[in-house]
Short mmCIF file of C-alpha atoms in Angstrom, two decimals:
data_model
loop_
_atom_site.label_atom_id
_atom_site.label_comp_id
_atom_site.label_asym_id
_atom_site.label_seq_id
_atom_site.Cartn_x
_atom_site.Cartn_y
_atom_site.Cartn_z
CA UNK U 5 5.26 1.22 9.53
CA UNK U 6 7.83 3.96 10.09
CA UNK U 7 5.09 6.55 10.71
CA UNK U 8 3.29 4.31 13.21
CA UNK U 9 6.49 3.59 15.10
CA UNK U 10 7.37 7.30 15.14
CA UNK U 11 3.95 8.09 16.62
CA UNK U 12 4.29 5.31 19.20
CA UNK U 13 7.76 6.53 20.15
CA UNK U 14 6.41 10.05 20.63
CA UNK U 15 3.56 8.77 22.83
CA UNK U 16 5.73 6.51 24.94
CA UNK U 17 9.11 8.25 25.12
CA UNK U 18 8.20 11.94 24.83
CA UNK U 19 4.75 11.97 26.45
CA UNK U 20 5.17 9.09 28.90
CA UNK U 21 2.09 7.02 27.99
CA UNK U 22 2.29 3.43 29.26
CA UNK U 23 -1.00 1.97 28.01
CA UNK U 24 -1.67 2.03 24.26
CA UNK U 25 -4.70 0.64 22.41
CA UNK U 26 -4.02 0.32 18.69
CA UNK U 27 -7.41 1.07 17.15
CA UNK U 28 -7.00 -0.54 13.75
CA UNK U 29 -9.94 -2.86 13.06
CA UNK U 30 -7.71 -5.27 11.16
CA UNK U 31 -4.32 -4.72 12.73
CA UNK U 32 -2.72 -7.90 11.41
CA UNK U 33 -4.18 -7.88 7.88
CA UNK U 34 -0.73 -7.90 6.26
CA UNK U 35 1.60 -10.45 7.86
CA UNK U 36 4.71 -8.73 6.46
CA UNK U 37 3.62 -5.35 7.83
CA UNK U 38 2.62 -6.91 11.16
CA UNK U 39 5.93 -8.73 11.62
CA UNK U 40 7.88 -5.58 10.76
CA UNK U 41 5.76 -3.49 13.12
CA UNK U 42 6.11 -6.01 15.95
CA UNK U 43 9.91 -6.04 15.52
CA UNK U 44 9.92 -2.24 15.82
CA UNK U 45 7.63 -2.31 18.87
CA UNK U 46 9.86 -4.94 20.48
CA UNK U 47 12.86 -2.62 20.05
CA UNK U 48 10.88 0.33 21.40
CA UNK U 49 9.98 -1.73 24.48
CA UNK U 50 13.70 -1.84 25.33
CA UNK U 51 13.79 1.96 25.46
CA UNK U 52 10.49 2.60 27.24
CA UNK U 53 8.32 -0.37 28.25
CA UNK U 54 4.60 0.00 27.68
CA UNK U 55 1.44 -2.13 27.57
CA UNK U 56 -0.56 -2.39 24.36
CA UNK U 57 -3.38 -4.28 22.69
CA UNK U 58 -4.86 -4.48 19.21
CA UNK U 59 -7.94 -5.49 17.22
CA UNK U 60 -7.89 -7.97 14.39
CA UNK U 61 -9.79 -10.76 12.65
CA UNK U 62 -9.80 -14.49 13.23
CA UNK U 63 -8.08 -15.14 9.88
CA UNK U 64 -4.97 -13.13 10.75
CA UNK U 65 -4.42 -14.96 14.04
CA UNK U 66 -4.21 -18.37 12.36
CA UNK U 67 -0.52 -17.69 11.66
CA UNK U 68 1.82 -18.86 14.45
CA UNK U 69 4.52 -16.39 13.36
CA UNK U 70 2.14 -13.43 13.74
CA UNK U 71 1.00 -14.60 17.16
CA UNK U 72 4.61 -15.15 18.29
CA UNK U 73 5.64 -11.71 17.02
CA UNK U 74 2.78 -10.04 18.92
CA UNK U 75 3.82 -11.85 22.08
CA UNK U 76 7.50 -10.90 21.70
CA UNK U 77 6.46 -7.28 21.18
CA UNK U 78 4.57 -7.31 24.47
CA UNK U 79 1.00 -7.30 23.13
CA UNK U 80 -1.21 -7.89 26.16
CA UNK U 81 -4.55 -8.58 24.47
CA UNK U 82 -6.06 -9.24 21.07
CA UNK U 83 -9.66 -8.23 20.36
CA UNK U 84 -11.07 -10.66 17.82
CA UNK U 85 -13.97 -9.24 15.81
CA UNK U 86 -15.79 -12.58 15.64
CA UNK U 87 -19.24 -10.88 15.59
CA UNK U 88 -21.33 -14.09 15.72
CA UNK U 89 -20.98 -17.73 16.77
CA UNK U 90 -23.93 -18.92 14.69
CA UNK U 91 -23.05 -19.92 11.10
CA UNK U 92 -26.36 -18.49 9.89
CA UNK U 93 -25.67 -15.10 11.48
CA UNK U 94 -22.09 -15.07 10.15
CA UNK U 95 -23.50 -15.70 6.69
CA UNK U 96 -26.05 -12.89 7.15
CA UNK U 97 -23.28 -10.50 8.24
CA UNK U 98 -21.09 -11.53 5.29
CA UNK U 99 -18.32 -12.18 7.81
CA UNK U 100 -16.93 -15.40 6.35
CA UNK U 101 -17.11 -17.18 3.01
CA UNK U 102 -17.46 -20.47 4.90
CA UNK U 103 -18.88 -19.85 8.41
CA UNK U 104 -18.26 -23.43 9.58
CA UNK U 105 -14.57 -23.31 8.61
CA UNK U 106 -14.33 -19.84 10.21
CA UNK U 107 -15.74 -21.09 13.53
CA UNK U 108 -13.53 -24.20 13.42
CA UNK U 109 -10.47 -21.99 12.89
CA UNK U 110 -11.50 -19.88 15.89
CA UNK U 111 -11.96 -22.94 18.11
CA UNK U 112 -8.99 -25.01 16.92
CA UNK U 113 -6.33 -22.69 15.49
CA UNK U 114 -6.79 -19.29 17.13
CA UNK U 115 -8.14 -19.50 20.68
CA UNK U 116 -6.06 -22.46 22.01
CA UNK U 117 -2.67 -20.95 21.06
CA UNK U 118 -3.73 -17.56 22.46
CA UNK U 119 -4.67 -19.27 25.73
CA UNK U 120 -1.21 -20.88 25.78
CA UNK U 121 0.46 -17.51 25.22
CA UNK U 122 0.76 -14.43 27.42
CA UNK U 123 -1.78 -12.62 25.20
CA UNK U 124 -5.30 -12.24 26.58
CA UNK U 125 -8.11 -13.31 24.25
CA UNK U 126 -11.02 -10.89 23.85
CA UNK U 127 -13.98 -11.66 21.60
CA UNK U 128 -16.42 -9.09 20.22
CA UNK U 129 -19.92 -10.42 19.53
CA UNK U 130 -23.00 -8.72 18.08
CA UNK U 131 -26.42 -9.48 19.49
CA UNK U 132 -29.93 -8.67 18.22
CA UNK U 133 -28.82 -9.22 14.64
CA UNK U 134 -31.89 -9.00 12.36
CA UNK U 135 -33.39 -12.47 11.98
CA UNK U 136 -31.51 -13.91 14.96
CA UNK U 137 -33.60 -16.57 16.68
CA UNK U 138 -33.59 -19.15 19.45
CA UNK U 139 -31.55 -21.69 17.50
CA UNK U 140 -28.86 -19.04 16.87
CA UNK U 141 -28.82 -18.23 20.59
CA UNK U 142 -28.50 -21.92 21.48
CA UNK U 143 -25.55 -22.29 19.09
CA UNK U 144 -23.94 -19.15 20.50
CA UNK U 145 -24.29 -20.32 24.11
CA UNK U 146 -22.98 -23.80 23.25
CA UNK U 147 -19.89 -22.34 21.57
CA UNK U 148 -19.32 -19.88 24.43
CA UNK U 149 -19.41 -22.80 26.86
CA UNK U 150 -16.86 -24.68 24.73
CA UNK U 151 -14.53 -21.68 24.63
CA UNK U 152 -14.98 -21.08 28.35
CA UNK U 153 -14.16 -24.70 29.10
CA UNK U 154 -11.01 -24.47 26.97
CA UNK U 155 -9.92 -21.40 28.92
CA UNK U 156 -10.72 -22.97 32.27
CA UNK U 157 -8.63 -26.04 31.45
CA UNK U 158 -5.65 -23.73 31.00
CA UNK U 159 -6.33 -21.53 34.01
CA UNK U 160 -7.11 -18.64 31.71
CA UNK U 161 -10.12 -16.51 30.85
CA UNK U 162 -11.70 -15.24 27.63
CA UNK U 163 -13.39 -11.85 27.85
CA UNK U 164 -16.49 -11.45 25.68
CA UNK U 165 -17.65 -7.98 24.66
CA UNK U 166 -21.35 -8.12 23.74
CA UNK U 167 -22.60 -5.33 21.48
CA UNK U 168 -25.94 -4.58 19.93
CA UNK U 169 -25.88 -5.08 16.16
CA UNK U 170 -25.60 -1.79 14.29
CA UNK U 171 -26.89 -1.18 10.78
CA UNK U 172 -24.89 1.47 8.93
CA UNK U 173 -26.31 3.53 6.04
CA UNK U 174 -24.91 2.39 2.72
CA UNK U 175 -24.28 -1.22 3.77
CA UNK U 176 -26.09 -4.19 2.24
CA UNK U 177 -27.84 -4.68 5.60
CA UNK U 178 -29.21 -1.14 5.42
CA UNK U 179 -30.36 -1.67 1.80
CA UNK U 180 -32.03 -4.91 2.83
CA UNK U 181 -33.77 -3.14 5.74
CA UNK U 182 -35.10 -0.52 3.29
CA UNK U 183 -36.42 -3.28 0.99
CA UNK U 184 -38.12 -4.93 3.97
CA UNK U 185 -39.69 -1.62 5.00
CA UNK U 186 -37.92 -1.47 8.37
CA UNK U 187 -36.76 2.10 7.66
CA UNK U 188 -38.40 4.67 5.46
CA UNK U 189 -36.29 5.88 2.53
CA UNK U 190 -34.45 9.03 3.65
CA UNK U 191 -35.10 8.05 7.27
CA UNK U 192 -33.36 10.37 9.72
CA UNK U 193 -32.71 7.88 12.53
CA UNK U 194 -28.92 7.74 12.52
CA UNK U 195 -26.56 9.60 14.80
CA UNK U 196 -25.09 12.77 13.39
CA UNK U 197 -21.53 13.90 13.97
CA UNK U 198 -21.31 15.80 17.22
CA UNK U 199 -19.93 19.34 17.23
CA UNK U 200 -16.62 18.29 18.77
CA UNK U 201 -16.09 15.68 16.00
CA UNK U 202 -16.69 18.29 13.30
CA UNK U 203 -14.10 20.54 14.95
CA UNK U 204 -11.35 17.90 14.93
#
C-alpha cells in the first residue's frame, strides 16, 4: 500500500495529474488492503484533490465497508468485470462457482448500493463467447433492462462496456478450442508484442 500511495502522491502532487485510472483488474480483492489504501487516498485528497476510478469484481463490492471507503476516498467509478449475464456463459467462462448466486449478488447487493452512492457503476460484458446463442442473448437483454430500470428509478445511469470475447493462449478456453479444431496446434493467429512494448 505504501508504494502505491507514494506513486499516487508523485502523480498528483509532483506532476499535477487530476484524473487517475487504477488499472488493477481486481482492485478490491483484499478488504484490509482496500480499506487501508482508501484511507490513504482520502488523506491525499486533502492535499491535492483528484478524480479516480478502479476495476474490480462483483464479489468484492458486496461489502458495504469497502463501498463506503471507496466513496469517502473520492472514487468516481467502479468497473465491474461481470463478463456475462447468462448463467450458462458465466459457467463456460469459469467466472463464478454458482452463476445464479453471482447474478443475484450483482442485482441485489452490488448495483443498488452503487446507484445510491456517488460512485458511477460501469459493467464490462463479453459478447460472441463461443457457444453463445439466442437464449443467452435473451437472458442478457432481460437483465440489462432490469439493471437499466433500477438505475432509471434512482435518476442514475449504468454504463455498459461491450467487448468481443478474447481467447488467450494457455487458458482452458484455448485448450478447448484446440480440441474442437477451431485453431491448428501452433497456430500463429495471436497478436505479438509491438516494438514499443518490447522497449519498455
